[in-house]
PDB file of C-alpha atoms in Angstrom:
ATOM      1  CA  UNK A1451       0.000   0.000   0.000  1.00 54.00           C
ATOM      2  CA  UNK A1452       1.242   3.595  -0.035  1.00 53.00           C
ATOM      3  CA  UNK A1453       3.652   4.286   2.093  1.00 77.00           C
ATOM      4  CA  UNK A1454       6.842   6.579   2.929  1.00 86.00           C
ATOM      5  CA  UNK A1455      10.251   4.683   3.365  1.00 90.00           C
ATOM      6  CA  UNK A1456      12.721   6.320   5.039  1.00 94.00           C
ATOM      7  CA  UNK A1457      16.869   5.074   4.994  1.00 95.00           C
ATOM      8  CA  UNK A1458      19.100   4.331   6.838  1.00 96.00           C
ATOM      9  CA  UNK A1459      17.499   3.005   9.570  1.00 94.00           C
ATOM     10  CA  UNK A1460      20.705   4.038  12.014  1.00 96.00           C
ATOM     11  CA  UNK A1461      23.671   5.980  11.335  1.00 97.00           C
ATOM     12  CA  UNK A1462      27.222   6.657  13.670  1.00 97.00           C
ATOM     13  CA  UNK A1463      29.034   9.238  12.833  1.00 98.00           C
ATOM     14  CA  UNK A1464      31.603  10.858  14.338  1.00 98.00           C
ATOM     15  CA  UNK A1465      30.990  15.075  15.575  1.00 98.00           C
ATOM     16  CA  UNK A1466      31.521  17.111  12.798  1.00 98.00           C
ATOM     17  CA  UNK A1467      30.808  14.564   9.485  1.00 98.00           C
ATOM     18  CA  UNK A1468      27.552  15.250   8.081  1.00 98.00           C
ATOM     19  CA  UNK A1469      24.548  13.519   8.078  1.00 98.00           C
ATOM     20  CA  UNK A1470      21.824  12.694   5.693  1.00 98.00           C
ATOM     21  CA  UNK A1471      18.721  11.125   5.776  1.00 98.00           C
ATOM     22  CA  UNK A1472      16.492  10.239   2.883  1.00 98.00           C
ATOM     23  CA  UNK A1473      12.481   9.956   2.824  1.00 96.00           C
ATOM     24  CA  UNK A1474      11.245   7.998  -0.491  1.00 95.00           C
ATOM     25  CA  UNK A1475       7.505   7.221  -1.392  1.00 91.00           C
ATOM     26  CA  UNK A1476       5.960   5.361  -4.415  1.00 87.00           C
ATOM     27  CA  UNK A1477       3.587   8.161  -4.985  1.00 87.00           C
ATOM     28  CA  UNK A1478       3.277  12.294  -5.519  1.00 89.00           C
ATOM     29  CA  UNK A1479       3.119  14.018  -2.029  1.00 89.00           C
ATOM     30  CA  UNK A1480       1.305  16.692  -1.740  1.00 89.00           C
ATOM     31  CA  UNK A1481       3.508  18.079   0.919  1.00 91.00           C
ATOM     32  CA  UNK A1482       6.143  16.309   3.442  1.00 93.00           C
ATOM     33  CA  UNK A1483       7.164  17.232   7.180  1.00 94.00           C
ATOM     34  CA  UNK A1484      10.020  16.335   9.117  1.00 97.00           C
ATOM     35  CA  UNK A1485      10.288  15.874  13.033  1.00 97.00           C
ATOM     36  CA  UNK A1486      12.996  15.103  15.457  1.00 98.00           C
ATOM     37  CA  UNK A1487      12.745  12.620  18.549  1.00 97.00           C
ATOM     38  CA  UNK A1488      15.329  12.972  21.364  1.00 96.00           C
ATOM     39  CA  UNK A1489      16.168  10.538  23.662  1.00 94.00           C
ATOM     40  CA  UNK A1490      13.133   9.350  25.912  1.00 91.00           C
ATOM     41  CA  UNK A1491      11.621  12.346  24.105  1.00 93.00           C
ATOM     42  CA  UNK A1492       8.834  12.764  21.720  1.00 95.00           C
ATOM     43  CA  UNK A1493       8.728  14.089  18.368  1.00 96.00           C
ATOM     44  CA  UNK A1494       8.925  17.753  17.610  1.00 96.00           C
ATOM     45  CA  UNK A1495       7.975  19.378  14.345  1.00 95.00           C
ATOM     46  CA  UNK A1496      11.111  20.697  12.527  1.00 97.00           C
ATOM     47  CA  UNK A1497       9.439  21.702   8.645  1.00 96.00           C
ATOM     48  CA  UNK A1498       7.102  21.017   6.135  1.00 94.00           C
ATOM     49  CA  UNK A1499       7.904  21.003   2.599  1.00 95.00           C
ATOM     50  CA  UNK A1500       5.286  21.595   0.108  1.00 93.00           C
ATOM     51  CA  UNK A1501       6.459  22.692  -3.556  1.00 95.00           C
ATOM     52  CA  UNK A1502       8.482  20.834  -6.134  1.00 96.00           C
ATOM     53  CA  UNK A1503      12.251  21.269  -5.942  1.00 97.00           C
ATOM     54  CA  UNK A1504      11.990  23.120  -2.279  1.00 97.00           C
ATOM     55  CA  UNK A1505      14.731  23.976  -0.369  1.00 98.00           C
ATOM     56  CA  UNK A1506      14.741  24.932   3.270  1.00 98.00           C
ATOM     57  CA  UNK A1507      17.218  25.801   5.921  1.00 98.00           C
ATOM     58  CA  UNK A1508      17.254  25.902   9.282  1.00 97.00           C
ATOM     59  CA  UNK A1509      21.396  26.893  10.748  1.00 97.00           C
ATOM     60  CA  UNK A1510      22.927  23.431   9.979  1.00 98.00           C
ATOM     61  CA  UNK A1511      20.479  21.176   8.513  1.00 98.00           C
ATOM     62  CA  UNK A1512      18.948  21.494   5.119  1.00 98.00           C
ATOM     63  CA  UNK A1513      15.616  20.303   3.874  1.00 98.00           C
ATOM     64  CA  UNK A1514      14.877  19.255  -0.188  1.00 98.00           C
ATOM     65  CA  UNK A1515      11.871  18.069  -1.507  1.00 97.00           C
ATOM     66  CA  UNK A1516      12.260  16.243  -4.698  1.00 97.00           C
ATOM     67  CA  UNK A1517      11.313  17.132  -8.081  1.00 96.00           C
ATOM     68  CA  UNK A1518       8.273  14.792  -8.694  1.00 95.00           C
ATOM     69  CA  UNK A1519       7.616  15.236  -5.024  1.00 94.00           C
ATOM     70  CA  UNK A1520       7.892  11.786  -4.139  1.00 94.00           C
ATOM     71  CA  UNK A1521      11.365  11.853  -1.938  1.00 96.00           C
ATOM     72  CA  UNK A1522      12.902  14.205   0.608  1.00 98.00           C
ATOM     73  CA  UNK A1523      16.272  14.543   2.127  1.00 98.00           C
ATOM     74  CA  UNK A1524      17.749  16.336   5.579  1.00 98.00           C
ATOM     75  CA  UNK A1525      21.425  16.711   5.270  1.00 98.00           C
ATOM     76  CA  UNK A1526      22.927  18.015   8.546  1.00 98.00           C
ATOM     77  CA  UNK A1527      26.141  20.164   8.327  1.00 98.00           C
ATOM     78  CA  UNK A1528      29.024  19.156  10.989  1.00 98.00           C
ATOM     79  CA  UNK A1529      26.948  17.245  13.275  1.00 98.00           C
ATOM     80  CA  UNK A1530      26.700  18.410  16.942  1.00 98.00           C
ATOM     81  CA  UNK A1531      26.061  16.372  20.197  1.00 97.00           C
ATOM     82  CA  UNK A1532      22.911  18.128  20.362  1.00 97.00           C
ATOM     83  CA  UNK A1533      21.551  16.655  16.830  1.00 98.00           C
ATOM     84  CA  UNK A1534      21.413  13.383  18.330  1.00 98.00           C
ATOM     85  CA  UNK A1535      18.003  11.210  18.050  1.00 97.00           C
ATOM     86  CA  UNK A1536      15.826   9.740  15.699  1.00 97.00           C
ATOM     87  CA  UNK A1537      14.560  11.915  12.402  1.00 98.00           C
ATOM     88  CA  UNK A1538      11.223  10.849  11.157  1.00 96.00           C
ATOM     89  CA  UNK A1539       9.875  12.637   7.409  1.00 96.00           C
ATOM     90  CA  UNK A1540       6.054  12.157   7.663  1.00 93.00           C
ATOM     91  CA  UNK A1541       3.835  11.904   4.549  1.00 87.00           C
ATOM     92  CA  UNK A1542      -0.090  12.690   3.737  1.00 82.00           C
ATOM     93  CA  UNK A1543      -1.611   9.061   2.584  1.00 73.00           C
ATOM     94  CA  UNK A1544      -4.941   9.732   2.106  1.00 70.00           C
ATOM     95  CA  UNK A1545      -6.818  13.346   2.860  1.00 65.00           C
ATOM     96  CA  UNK A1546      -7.178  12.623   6.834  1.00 65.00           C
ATOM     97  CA  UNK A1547      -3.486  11.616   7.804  1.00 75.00           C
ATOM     98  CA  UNK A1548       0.142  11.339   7.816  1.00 81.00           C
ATOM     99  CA  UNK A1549       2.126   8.274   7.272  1.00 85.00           C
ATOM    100  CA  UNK A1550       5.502   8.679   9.358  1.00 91.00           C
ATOM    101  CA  UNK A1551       8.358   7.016   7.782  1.00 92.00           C
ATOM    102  CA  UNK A1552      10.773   4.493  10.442  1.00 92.00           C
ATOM    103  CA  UNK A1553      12.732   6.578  11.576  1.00 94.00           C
ATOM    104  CA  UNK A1554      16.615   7.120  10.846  1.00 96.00           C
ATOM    105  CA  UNK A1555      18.582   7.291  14.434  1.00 96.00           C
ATOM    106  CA  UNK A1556      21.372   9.564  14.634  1.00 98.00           C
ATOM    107  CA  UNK A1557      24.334   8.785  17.235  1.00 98.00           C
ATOM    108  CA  UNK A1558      27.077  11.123  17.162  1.00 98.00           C
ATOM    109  CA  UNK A1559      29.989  10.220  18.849  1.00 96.00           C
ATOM    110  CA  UNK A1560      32.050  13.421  20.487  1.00 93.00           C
TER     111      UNK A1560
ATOM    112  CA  UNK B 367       5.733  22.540  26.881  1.00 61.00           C
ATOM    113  CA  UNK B 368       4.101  21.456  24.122  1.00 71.00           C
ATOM    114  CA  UNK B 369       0.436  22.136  24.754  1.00 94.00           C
ATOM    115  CA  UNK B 370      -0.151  18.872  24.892  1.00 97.00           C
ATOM    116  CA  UNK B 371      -0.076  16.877  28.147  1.00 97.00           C
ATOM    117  CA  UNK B 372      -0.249  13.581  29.087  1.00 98.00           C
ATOM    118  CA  UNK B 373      -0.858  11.459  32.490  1.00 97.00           C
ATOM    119  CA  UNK B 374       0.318   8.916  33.567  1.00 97.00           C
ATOM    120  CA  UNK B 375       4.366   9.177  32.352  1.00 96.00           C
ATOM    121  CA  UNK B 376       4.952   5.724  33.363  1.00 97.00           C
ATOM    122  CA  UNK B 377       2.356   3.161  34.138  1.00 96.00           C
ATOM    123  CA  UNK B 378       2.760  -0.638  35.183  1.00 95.00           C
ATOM    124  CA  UNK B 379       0.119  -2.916  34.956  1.00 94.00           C
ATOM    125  CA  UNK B 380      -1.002  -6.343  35.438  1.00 91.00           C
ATOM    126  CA  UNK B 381      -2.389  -7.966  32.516  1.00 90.00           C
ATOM    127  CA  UNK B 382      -5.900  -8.344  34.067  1.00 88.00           C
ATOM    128  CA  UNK B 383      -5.785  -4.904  35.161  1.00 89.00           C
ATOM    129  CA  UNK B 384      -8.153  -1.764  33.835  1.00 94.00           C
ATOM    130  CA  UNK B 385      -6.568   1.435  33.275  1.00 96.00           C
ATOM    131  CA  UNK B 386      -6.268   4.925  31.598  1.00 97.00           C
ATOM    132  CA  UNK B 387      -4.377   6.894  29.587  1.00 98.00           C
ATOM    133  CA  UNK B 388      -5.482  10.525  29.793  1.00 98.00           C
ATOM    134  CA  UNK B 389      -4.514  13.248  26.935  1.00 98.00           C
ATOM    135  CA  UNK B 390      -5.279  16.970  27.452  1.00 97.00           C
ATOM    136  CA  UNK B 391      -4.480  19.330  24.666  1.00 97.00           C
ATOM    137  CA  UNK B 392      -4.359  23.369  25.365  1.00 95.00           C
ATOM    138  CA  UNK B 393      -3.740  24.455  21.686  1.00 95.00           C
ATOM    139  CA  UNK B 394      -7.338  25.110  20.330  1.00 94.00           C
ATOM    140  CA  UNK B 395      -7.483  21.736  18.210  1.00 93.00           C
ATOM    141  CA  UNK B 396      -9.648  19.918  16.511  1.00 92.00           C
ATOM    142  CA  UNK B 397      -8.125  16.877  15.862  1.00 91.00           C
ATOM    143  CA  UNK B 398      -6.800  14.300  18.659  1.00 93.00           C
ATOM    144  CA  UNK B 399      -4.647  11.234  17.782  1.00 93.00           C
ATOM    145  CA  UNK B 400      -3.202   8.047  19.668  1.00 95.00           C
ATOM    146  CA  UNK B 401       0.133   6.564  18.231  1.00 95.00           C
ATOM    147  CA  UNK B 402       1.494   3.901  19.833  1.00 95.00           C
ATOM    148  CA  UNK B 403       5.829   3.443  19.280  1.00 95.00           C
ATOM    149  CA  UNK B 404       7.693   0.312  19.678  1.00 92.00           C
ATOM    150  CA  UNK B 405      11.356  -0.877  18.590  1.00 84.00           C
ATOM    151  CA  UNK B 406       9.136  -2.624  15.512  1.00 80.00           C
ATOM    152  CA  UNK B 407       6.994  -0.240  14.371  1.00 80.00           C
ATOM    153  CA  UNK B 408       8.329   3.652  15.287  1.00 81.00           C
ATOM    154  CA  UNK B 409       5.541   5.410  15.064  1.00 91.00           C
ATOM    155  CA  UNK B 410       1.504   3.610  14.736  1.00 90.00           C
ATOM    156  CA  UNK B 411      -1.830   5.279  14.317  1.00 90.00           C
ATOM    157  CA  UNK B 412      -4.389   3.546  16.504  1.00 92.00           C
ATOM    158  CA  UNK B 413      -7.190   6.603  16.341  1.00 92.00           C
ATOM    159  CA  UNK B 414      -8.046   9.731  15.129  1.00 90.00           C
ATOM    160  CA  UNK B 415     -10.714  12.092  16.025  1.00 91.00           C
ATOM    161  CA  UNK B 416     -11.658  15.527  14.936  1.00 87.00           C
ATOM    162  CA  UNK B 417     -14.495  17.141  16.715  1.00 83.00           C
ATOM    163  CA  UNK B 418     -14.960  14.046  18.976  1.00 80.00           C
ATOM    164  CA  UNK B 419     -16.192  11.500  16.623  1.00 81.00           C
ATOM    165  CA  UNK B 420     -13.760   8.533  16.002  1.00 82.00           C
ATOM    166  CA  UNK B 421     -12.290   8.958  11.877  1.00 78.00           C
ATOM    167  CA  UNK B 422      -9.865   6.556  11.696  1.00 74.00           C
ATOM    168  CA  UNK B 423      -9.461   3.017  13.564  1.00 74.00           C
ATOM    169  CA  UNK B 424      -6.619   1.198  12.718  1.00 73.00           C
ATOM    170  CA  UNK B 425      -7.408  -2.339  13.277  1.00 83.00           C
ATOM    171  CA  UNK B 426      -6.623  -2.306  17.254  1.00 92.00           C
ATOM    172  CA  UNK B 427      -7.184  -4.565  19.242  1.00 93.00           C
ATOM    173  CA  UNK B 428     -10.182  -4.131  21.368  1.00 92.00           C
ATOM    174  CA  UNK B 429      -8.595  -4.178  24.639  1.00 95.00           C
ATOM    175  CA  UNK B 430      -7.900  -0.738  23.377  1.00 96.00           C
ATOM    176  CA  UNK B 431     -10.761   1.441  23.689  1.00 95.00           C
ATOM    177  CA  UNK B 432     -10.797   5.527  23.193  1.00 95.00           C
ATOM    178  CA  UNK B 433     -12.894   7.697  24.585  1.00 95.00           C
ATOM    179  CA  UNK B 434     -13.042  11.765  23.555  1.00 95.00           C
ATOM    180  CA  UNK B 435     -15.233  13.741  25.517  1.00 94.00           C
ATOM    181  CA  UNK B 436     -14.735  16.525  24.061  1.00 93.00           C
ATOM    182  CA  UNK B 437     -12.312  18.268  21.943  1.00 90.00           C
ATOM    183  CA  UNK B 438      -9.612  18.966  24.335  1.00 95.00           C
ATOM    184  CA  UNK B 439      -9.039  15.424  25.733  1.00 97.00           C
ATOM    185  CA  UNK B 440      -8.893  12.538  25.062  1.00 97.00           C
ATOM    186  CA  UNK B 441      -8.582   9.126  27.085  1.00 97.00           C
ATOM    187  CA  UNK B 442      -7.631   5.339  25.817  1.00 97.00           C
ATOM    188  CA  UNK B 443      -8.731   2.428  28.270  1.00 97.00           C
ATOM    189  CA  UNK B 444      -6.786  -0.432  28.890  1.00 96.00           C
ATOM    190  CA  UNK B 445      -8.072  -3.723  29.594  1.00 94.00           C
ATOM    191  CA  UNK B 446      -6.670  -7.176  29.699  1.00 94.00           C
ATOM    192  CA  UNK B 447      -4.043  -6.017  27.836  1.00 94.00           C
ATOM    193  CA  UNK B 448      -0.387  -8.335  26.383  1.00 94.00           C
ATOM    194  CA  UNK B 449       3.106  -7.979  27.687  1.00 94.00           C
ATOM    195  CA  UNK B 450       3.529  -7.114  24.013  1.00 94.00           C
ATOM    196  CA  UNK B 451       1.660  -4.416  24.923  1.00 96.00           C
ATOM    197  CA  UNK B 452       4.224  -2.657  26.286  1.00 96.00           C
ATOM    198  CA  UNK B 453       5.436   0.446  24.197  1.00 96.00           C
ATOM    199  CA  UNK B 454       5.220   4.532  24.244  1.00 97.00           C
ATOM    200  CA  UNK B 455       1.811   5.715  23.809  1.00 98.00           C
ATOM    201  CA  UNK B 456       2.048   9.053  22.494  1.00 97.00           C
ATOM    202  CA  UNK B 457      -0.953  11.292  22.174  1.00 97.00           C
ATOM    203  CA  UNK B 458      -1.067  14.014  19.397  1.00 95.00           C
ATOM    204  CA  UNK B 459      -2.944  16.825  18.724  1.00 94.00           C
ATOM    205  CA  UNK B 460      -3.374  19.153  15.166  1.00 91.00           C
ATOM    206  CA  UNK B 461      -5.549  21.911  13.954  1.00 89.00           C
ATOM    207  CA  UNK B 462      -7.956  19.797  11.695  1.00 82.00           C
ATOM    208  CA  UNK B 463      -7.606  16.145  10.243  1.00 78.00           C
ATOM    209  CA  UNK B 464      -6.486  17.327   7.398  1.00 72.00           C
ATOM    210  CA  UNK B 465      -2.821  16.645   5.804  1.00 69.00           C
ATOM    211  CA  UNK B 466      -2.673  20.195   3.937  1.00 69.00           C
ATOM    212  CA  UNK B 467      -0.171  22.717   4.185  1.00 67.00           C
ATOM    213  CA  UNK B 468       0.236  24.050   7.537  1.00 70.00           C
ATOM    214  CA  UNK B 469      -1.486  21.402   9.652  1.00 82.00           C
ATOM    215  CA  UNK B 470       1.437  19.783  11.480  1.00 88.00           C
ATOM    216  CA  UNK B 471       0.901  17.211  14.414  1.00 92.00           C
ATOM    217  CA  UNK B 472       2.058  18.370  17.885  1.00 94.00           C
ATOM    218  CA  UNK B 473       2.748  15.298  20.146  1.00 96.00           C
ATOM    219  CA  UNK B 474       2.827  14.887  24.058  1.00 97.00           C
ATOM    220  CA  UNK B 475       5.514  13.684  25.642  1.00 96.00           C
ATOM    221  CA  UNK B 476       4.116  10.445  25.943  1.00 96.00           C
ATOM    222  CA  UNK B 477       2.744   7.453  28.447  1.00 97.00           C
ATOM    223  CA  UNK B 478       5.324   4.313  29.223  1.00 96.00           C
ATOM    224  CA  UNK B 479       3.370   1.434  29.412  1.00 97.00           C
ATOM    225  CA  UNK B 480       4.923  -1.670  30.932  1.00 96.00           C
ATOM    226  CA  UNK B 481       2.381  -4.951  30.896  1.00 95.00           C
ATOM    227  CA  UNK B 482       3.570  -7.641  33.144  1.00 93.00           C
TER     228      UNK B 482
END
């Protein structure tokens, strides 16, 4: 059925490498949002995304939106300590809610 | 603060217990949602409601049963419930059911459940 995919799953990196995590569905969105989760936290809204091609920043991390809008990326710039926790994209799937991707968990080792 | 509170943070029960989950959201919403998150599935819709009637049911279990009074909070009952059960139970709260621009999901900060 539809649904939003979302790779890696987990990712180590060491503080200061970037970061990128990608958000991939089989069909047009008509707009995407991203949230973070902290550890034992709960997810907060970062962005939505709504036109072809979109680019948004926030300081260090960068949000695209893809073309066809079916994918979605957040890059993060010389990850921090602080960016740690998981990254979720979250998709419409029908006209009354969002389908949230897995997840990609971020560890960054100081 | 997220406008959104839950109660309990961390609840223990028996599996031939009865309990509650109770959601309360301050933002002016019309919508109200229960997700449930495990290590196997991240992030679950169990229910939606917008104006207090029940939109969405996602095939749960009936030892899961939701209750909205009105459109501020929102309670899920536990009954008889599985050890694999256990899990985050996070409520969530946006303007409208909608999934248009704008109308982004603001979650609580959640209800540990422990079944043993």
């Amino acid at each position: 059925g539809q649904q939003v995919m979302q790779i890696p799953q987990y990712q180590h990196v060491q503080e200061g490498e970037d970061f990128t995590t990608y958000c991939n569905s089989s069909t047009t969105l008509s707009n995407i949002q991203w949230y973070k989760q902290r550890p034992g936290g709960h997810p907060v809204f970062l962005i939505q995304l709504v036109k072809s091609g979109e680019v948004k920043k926030q300081k260090r991390l960068t949000f695209q939106f893809g073309e066809a809008k079916k994918n979605s990326s957040l890059h993060i710039t010389a990850t921090q300590t602080t960016d740690v926790g998981t990254y979720f994209c979250a998709g419409p799937i029908n006209f009354n809610k969002f389908y949230f991707g897995s997840g990609t968990k971020l560890n960054v080792k100081p | 603060e997220t406008g959104v509170t839950q109660t309990p943070r961390h609840l223990v029960m028996g599996m031939t217990n009865k309990k509650s989950l109770k959601c309360e959201q301050h933002l002016g919403h019309n919508a109200m949602y229960w997700y449930k998150q495990s290590a196997k599935k991240p992030l679950e819709l169990m229910f939606v409601y917008s104006l207090e009637e029940r939109v969405e049911n996602n095939s749960v279990p009936s030892r899961f049963s939701p209750e909205c009074p009105n459109s501020s909070h929102l309670f899920l009952h536990l009954h008889t419930l599985q050890p694999e059960d256990s899990a985050l139970y996070l409520c969530a709260s946006s303007q409208d059911t909608g999934t248009g621009s704008g109308n982004t999901i603001y979650f609580g900060e959640g209800s540990w459940l422990t079944v043993v």
